[in-house]
Tab-separated table of C-alpha atoms in Angstrom:
chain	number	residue	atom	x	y	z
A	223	UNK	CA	34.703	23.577	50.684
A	224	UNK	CA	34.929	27.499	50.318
A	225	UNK	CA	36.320	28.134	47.223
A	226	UNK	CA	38.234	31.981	47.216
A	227	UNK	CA	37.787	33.420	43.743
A	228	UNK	CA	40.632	36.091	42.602
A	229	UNK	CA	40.262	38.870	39.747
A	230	UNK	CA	42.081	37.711	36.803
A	231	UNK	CA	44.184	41.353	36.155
A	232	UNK	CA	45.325	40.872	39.848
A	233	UNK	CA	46.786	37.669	39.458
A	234	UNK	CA	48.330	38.795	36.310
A	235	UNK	CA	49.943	41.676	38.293
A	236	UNK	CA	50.763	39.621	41.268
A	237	UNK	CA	52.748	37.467	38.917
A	238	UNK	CA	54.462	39.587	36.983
A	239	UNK	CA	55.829	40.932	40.445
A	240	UNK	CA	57.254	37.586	41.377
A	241	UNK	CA	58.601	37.235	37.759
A	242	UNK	CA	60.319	41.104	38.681
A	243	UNK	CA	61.229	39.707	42.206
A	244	UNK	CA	62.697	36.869	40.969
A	245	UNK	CA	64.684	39.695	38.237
A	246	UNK	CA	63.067	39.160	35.378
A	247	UNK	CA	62.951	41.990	32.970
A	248	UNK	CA	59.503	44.278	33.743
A	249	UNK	CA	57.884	44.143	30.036
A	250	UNK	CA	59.202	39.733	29.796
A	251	UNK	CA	57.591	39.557	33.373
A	252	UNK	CA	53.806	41.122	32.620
A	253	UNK	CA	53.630	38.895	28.909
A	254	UNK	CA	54.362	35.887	31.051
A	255	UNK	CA	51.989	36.588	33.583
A	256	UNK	CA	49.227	37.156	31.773
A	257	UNK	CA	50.113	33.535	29.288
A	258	UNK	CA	49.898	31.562	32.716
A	259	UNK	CA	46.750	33.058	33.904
A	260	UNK	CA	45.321	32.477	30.615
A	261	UNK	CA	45.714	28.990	30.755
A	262	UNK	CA	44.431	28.905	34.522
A	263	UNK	CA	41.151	30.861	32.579
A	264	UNK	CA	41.004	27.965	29.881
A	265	UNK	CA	41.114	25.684	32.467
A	266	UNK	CA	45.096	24.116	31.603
A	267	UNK	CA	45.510	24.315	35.239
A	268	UNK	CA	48.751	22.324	35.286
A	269	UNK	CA	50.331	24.909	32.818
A	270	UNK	CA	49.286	27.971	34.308
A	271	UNK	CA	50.287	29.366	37.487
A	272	UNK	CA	51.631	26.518	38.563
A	273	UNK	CA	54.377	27.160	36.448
A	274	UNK	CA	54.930	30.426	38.770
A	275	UNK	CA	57.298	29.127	41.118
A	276	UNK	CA	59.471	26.934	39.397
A	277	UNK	CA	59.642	29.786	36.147
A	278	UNK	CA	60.893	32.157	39.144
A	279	UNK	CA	63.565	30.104	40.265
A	280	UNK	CA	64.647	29.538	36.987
A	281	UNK	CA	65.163	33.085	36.438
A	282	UNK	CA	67.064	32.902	40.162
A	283	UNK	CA	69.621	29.956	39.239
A	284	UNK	CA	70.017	31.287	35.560
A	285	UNK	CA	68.310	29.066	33.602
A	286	UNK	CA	65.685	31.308	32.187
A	287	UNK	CA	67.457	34.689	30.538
A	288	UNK	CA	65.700	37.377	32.693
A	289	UNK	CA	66.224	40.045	29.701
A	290	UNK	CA	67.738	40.469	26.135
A	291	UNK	CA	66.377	39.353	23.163
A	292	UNK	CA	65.981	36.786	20.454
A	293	UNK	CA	68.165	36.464	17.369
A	294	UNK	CA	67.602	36.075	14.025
A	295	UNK	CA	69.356	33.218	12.238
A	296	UNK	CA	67.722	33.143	9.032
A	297	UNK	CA	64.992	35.025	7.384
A	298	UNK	CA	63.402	34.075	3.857
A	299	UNK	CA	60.059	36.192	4.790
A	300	UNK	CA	57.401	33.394	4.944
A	301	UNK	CA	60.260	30.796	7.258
A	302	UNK	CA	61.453	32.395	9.725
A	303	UNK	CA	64.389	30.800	12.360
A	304	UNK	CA	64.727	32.293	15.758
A	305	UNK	CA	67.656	31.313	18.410
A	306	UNK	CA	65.318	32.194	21.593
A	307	UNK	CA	68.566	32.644	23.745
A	308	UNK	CA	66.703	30.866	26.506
A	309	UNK	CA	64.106	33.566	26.750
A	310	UNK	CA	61.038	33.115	28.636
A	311	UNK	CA	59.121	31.213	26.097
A	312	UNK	CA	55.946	32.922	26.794
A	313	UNK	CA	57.723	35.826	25.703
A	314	UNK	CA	59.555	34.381	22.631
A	315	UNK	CA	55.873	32.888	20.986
A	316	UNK	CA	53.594	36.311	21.600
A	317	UNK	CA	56.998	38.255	19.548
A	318	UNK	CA	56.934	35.585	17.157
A	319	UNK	CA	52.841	35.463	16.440
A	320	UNK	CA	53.013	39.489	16.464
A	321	UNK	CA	56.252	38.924	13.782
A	322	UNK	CA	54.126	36.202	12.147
A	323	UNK	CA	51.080	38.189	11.528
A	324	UNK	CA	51.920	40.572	8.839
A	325	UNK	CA	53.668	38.057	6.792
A	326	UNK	CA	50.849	35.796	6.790
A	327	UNK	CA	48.685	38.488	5.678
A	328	UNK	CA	51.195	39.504	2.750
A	329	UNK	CA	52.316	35.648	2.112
A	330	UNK	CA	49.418	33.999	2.788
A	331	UNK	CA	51.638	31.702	5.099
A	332	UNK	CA	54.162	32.564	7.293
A	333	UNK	CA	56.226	29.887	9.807
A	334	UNK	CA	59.000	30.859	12.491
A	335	UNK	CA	60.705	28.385	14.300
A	336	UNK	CA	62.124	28.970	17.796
A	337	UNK	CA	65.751	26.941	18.593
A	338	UNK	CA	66.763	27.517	22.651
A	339	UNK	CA	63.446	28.709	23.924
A	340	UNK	CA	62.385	28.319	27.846
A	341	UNK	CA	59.567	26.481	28.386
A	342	UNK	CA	56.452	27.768	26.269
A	343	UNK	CA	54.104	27.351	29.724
A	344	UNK	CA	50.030	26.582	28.043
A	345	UNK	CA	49.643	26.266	23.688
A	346	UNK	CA	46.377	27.125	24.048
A	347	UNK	CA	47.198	30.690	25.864
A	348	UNK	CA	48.401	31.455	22.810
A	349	UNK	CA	45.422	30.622	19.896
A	350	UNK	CA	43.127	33.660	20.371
A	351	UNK	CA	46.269	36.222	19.795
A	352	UNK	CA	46.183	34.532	15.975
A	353	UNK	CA	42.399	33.737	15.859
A	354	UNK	CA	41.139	37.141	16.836
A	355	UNK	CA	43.287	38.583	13.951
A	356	UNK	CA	41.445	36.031	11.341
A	357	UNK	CA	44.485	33.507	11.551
A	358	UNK	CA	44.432	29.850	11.193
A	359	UNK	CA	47.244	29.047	13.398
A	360	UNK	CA	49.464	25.735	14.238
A	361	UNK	CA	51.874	25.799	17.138
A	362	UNK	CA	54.206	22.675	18.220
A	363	UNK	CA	56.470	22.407	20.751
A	364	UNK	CA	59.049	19.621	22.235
A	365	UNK	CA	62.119	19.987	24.398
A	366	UNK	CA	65.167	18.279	23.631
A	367	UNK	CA	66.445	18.009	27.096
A	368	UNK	CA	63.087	16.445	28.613
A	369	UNK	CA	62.663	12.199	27.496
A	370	UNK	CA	58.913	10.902	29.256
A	371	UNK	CA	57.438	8.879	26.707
A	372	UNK	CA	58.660	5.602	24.726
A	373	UNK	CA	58.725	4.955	21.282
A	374	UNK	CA	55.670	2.563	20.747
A	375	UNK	CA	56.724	-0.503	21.883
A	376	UNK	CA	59.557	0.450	23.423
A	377	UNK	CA	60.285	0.593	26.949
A	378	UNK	CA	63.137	3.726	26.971
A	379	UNK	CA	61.991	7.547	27.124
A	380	UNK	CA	62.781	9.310	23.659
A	381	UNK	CA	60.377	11.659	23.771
A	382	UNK	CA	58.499	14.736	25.594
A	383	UNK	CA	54.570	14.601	25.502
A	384	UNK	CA	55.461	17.058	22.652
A	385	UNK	CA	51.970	19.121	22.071
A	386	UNK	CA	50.860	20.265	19.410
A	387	UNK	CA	47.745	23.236	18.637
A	388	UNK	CA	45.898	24.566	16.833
A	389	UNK	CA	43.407	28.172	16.977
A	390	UNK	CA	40.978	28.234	14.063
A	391	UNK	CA	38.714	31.062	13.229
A	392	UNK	CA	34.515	30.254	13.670
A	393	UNK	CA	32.010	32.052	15.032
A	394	UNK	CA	32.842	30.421	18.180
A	395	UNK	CA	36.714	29.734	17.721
A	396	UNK	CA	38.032	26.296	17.454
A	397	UNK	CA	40.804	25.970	19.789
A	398	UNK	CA	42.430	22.425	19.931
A	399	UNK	CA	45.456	21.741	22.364
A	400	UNK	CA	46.551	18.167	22.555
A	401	UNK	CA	49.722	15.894	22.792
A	402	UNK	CA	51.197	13.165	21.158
A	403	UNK	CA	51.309	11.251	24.825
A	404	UNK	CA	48.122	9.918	26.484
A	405	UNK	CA	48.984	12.968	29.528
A	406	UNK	CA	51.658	14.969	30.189
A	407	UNK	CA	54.440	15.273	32.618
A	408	UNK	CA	52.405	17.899	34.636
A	409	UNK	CA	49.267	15.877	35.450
A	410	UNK	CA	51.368	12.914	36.141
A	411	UNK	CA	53.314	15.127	38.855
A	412	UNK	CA	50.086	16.747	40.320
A	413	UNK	CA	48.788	13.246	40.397
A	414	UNK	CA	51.583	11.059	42.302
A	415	UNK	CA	52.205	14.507	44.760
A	416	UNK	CA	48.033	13.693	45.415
A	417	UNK	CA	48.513	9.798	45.754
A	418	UNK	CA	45.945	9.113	42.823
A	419	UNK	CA	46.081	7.202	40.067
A	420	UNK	CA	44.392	6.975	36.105
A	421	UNK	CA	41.283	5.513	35.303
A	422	UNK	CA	43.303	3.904	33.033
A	423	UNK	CA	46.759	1.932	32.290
A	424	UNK	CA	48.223	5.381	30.636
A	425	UNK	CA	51.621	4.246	31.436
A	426	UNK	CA	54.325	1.900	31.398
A	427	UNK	CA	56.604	0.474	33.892
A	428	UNK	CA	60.506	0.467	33.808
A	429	UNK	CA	59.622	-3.776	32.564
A	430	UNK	CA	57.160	-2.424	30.380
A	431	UNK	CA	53.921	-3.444	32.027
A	432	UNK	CA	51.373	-1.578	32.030
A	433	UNK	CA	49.915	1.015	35.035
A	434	UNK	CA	47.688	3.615	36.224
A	435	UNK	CA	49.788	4.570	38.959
A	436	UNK	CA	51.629	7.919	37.938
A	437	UNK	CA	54.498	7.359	40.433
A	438	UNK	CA	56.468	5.190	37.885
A	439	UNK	CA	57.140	8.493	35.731
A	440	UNK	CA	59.867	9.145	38.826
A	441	UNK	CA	60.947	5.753	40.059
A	442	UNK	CA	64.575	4.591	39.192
A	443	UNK	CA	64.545	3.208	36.788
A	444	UNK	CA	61.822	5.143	35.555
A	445	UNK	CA	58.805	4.318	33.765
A	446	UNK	CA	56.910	6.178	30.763
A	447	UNK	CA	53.849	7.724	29.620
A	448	UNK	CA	52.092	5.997	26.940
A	449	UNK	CA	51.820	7.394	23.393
A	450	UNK	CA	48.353	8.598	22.296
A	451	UNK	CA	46.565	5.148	21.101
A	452	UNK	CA	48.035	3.543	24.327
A	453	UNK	CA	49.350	-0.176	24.209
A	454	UNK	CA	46.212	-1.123	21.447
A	455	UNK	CA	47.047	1.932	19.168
A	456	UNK	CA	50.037	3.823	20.158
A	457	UNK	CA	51.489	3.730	17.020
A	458	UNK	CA	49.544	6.815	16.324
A	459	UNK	CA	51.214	9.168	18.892
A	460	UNK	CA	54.210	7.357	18.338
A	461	UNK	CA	54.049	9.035	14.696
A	462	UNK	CA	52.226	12.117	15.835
A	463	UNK	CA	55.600	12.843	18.071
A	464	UNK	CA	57.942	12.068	15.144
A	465	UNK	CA	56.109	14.844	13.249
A	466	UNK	CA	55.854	17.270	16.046
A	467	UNK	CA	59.930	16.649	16.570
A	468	UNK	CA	60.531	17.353	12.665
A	469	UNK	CA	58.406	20.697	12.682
A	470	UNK	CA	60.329	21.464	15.964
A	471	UNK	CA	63.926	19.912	15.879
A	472	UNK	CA	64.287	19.337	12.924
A	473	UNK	CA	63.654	22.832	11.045
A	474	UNK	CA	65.159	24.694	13.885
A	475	UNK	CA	68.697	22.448	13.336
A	476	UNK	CA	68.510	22.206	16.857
A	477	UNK	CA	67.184	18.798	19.086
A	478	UNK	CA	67.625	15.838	21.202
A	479	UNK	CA	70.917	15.029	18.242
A	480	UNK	CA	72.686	18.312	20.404
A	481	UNK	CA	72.203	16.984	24.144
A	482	UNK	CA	70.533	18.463	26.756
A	483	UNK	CA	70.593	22.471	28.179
A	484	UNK	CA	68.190	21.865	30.473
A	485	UNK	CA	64.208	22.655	30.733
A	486	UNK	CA	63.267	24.430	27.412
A	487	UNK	CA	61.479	24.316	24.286
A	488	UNK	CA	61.703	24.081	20.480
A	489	UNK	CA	58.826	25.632	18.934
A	490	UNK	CA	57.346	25.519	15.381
A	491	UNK	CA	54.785	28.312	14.756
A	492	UNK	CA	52.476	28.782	11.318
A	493	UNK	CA	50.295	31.241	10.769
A	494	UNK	CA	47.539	30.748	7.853
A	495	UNK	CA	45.414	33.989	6.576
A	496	UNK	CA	41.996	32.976	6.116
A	497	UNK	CA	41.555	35.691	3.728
A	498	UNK	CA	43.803	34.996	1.713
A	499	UNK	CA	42.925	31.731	0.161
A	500	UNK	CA	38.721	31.080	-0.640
A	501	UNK	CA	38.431	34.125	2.069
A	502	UNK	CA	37.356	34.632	5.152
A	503	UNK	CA	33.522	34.414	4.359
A	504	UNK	CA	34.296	31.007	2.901
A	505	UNK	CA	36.098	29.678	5.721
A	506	UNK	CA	33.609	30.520	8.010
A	507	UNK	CA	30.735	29.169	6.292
A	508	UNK	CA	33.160	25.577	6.294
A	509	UNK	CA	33.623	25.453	9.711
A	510	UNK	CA	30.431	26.722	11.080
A	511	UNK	CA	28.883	24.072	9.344
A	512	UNK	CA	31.427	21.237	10.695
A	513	UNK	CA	30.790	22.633	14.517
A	514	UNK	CA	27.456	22.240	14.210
A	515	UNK	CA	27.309	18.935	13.020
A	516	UNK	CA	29.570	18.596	15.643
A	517	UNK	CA	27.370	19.557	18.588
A	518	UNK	CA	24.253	18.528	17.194
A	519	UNK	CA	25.676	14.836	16.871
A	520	UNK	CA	23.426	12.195	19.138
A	521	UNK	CA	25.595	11.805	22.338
A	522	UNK	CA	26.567	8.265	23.653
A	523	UNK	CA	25.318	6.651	26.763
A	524	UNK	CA	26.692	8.705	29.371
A	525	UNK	CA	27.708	11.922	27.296
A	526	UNK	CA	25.476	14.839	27.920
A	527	UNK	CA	26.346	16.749	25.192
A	528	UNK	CA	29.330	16.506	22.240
A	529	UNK	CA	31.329	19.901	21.883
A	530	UNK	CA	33.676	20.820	19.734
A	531	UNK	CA	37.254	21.917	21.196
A	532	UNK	CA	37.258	24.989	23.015
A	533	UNK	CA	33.794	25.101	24.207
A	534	UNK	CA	34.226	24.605	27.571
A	535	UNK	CA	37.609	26.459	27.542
A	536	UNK	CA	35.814	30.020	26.110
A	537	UNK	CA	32.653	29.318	28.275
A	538	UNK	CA	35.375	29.027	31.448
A	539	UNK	CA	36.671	32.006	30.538
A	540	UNK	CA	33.838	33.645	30.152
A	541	UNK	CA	32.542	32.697	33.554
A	542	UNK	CA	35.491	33.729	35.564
A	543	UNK	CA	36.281	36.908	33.704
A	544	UNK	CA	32.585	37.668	35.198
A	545	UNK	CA	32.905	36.251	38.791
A	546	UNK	CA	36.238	35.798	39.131
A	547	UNK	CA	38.822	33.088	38.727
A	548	UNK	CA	38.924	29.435	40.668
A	549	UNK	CA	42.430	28.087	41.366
A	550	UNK	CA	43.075	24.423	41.261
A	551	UNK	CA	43.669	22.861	45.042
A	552	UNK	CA	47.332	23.216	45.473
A	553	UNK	CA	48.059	26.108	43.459
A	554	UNK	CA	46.945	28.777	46.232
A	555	UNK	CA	49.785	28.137	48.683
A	556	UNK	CA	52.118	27.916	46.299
A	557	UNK	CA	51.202	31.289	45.095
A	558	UNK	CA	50.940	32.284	49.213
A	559	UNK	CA	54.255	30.969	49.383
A	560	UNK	CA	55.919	33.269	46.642
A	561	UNK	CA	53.724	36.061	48.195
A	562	UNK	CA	55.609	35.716	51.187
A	563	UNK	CA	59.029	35.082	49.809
A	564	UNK	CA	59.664	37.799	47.616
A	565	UNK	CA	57.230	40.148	50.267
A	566	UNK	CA	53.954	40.597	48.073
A	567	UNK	CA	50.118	41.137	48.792
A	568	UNK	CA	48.765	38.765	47.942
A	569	UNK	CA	45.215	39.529	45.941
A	570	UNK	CA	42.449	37.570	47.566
A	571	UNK	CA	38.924	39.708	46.467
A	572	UNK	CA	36.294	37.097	48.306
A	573	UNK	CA	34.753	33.830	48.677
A	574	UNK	CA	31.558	32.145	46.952
């Protein structure tokens, strides 16, 4: 199959017009842009630009605030609490890690917390603006309005996949994005729209019983995803979720206790100098000596190699900075379909 390979600043422009189209704010509209064809670089292809068309009607209906800007509800100069004013969340977390940055660096720490955020699109699009800047960094998000996964257990949605991240400085960064569900709600979309299934039972039926068909996520009534652990050890999630919704809900004063406003985020953000504590020389030498027992560890049957998080991320990038970027199957006419909406070129440079 001939696979078309686009130039990543083209996409990024091509985006932020259908962001402008769509009326977003110009400066909002290039910041978001480039955070979804990050995460298309990383490889997060169900949190990239396939966000693009559903973040462009939201700015249409009125759900996502096309311009403006955040306000400050409190400030104690190492906690931070933001009301994002349903912002583009993309947006709201780059102003909050550039806010974040000098504080760390005078605090040691610094943490802002986003209440009434848009959706936050890819965590890890997010790590290298902190790493690259010598910054441990930790960034959470749920969304109060959004109920996929059960309490372990339980059979009811409570909770979002709520992810959680983390960037951490090494000589080849550390960049872990994960959730507190076995998937997410994208990948179990992409997957039911395909007609596939899981390898595995990663989710529950209405009854409880468990499936690897990702249909159930939309059936009436509807089924759930599975906390990380799944039905042997999904307590773990189960408490991984009730942390993320305390760093998120629960310092912002704002969660699923205040009822839904639609798609949207609540955001925990904490930046951690490096310097500052043994120092950056010190930190290094820590984890450059944990990734490499890390990748030098004997590989299981069927394992060619272990890595450490963000390996094949950073070497993806890498690789399509230089030749140019792959789009997942499906997310090409959607983008062809936007391109002919709102009138655009659309910014094909060649096959391979």
């Amino acid at each position: 199959m001939e696979q078309h390979r686009y130039t990543p600043q083209a996409l990024i422009d091509f985006s932020a017009q259908v962001l402008d189209k769509a009326g977003m704010d110009e400066r909002l509209a290039h910041v978001v842009a480039q955070v979804l064809v990050e995460a298309d670089l990383l490889g997060h292809t169900t949190h990239g630009l396939a966000l693009l068309a559903s973040y462009a009607a939201e700015v249409q209906n009125g759900s996502m605030k096309a311009s403006g800007a955040q306000r400050v509800l409190s400030d104690k100069g190492a906690a931070v609490l933001w009301d994002g004013e349903r912002l583009p969340g993309p947006w709201l977390v780059c102003q909050a890690i550039d806010e974040l940055l000098p504080r760390a660096r005078k605090f040691g720490s610094a943490t802002l917390v986003i209440r009434r955020s848009h959706h936050i699109a890819c965590l890890a699009s997010y790590l290298m603006r902190a790493v690259e800047q010598d910054m441990l960094i930790v960034l959470a998000s749920s969304d109060p309005a959004g109920q996929s996964v059960a309490p372990f257990g339980g059979t009811q949605a409570v909770f979002t996949p709520n992810p959680i991240a983390a960037g951490i400085p090494a000589s080849s960064p550390l960049l872990i994005d994960i959730s507190a569900s076995v998937t997410t709600n994208g990948m179990c979309s992409r997957m039911a729209k395909q007609g596939e299934q899981f390898d595995e039972e990663w989710l529950i039926d209405a009854h409880g019983n468990p499936t690897r068909d990702p249909k159930v996520l939309f059936d009436t009534p509807s089924g759930t995803i599975l906390p990380v652990g799944g039905l042997a050890a999904g307590h773990k999630g189960y408490g991984l979720a009730l942390l993320v919704e305390a760093l998120t809900g629960g310092l912002a004063g704002y969660g699923r206790a205040d009822g839904a406003e639609g798609w949207g985020a609540t955001v925990f953000i904490s930046l951690y100098d490096t310097v500052g504590f043994a120092g950056k020389e010190e930190f290094l030498r820590q984890m450059d000596f944990l990734a490499d027992q890390c990748r030098s560890n004997p590989p299981r049957p069927g394992v060619e190699a272990v890595r450490v998080p963000g390996d094949r991320g950073l070497a993806l990038r890498k690789a399509f900075m230089k030749e140019g970027l792959v789009l997942h199957e499906g997310i090409e006419p959607a983008l062809r379909e936007l391109a002919e909406k709102y009138d655009l070129d659309f910014p094909l440079t060649g096959t391979k």
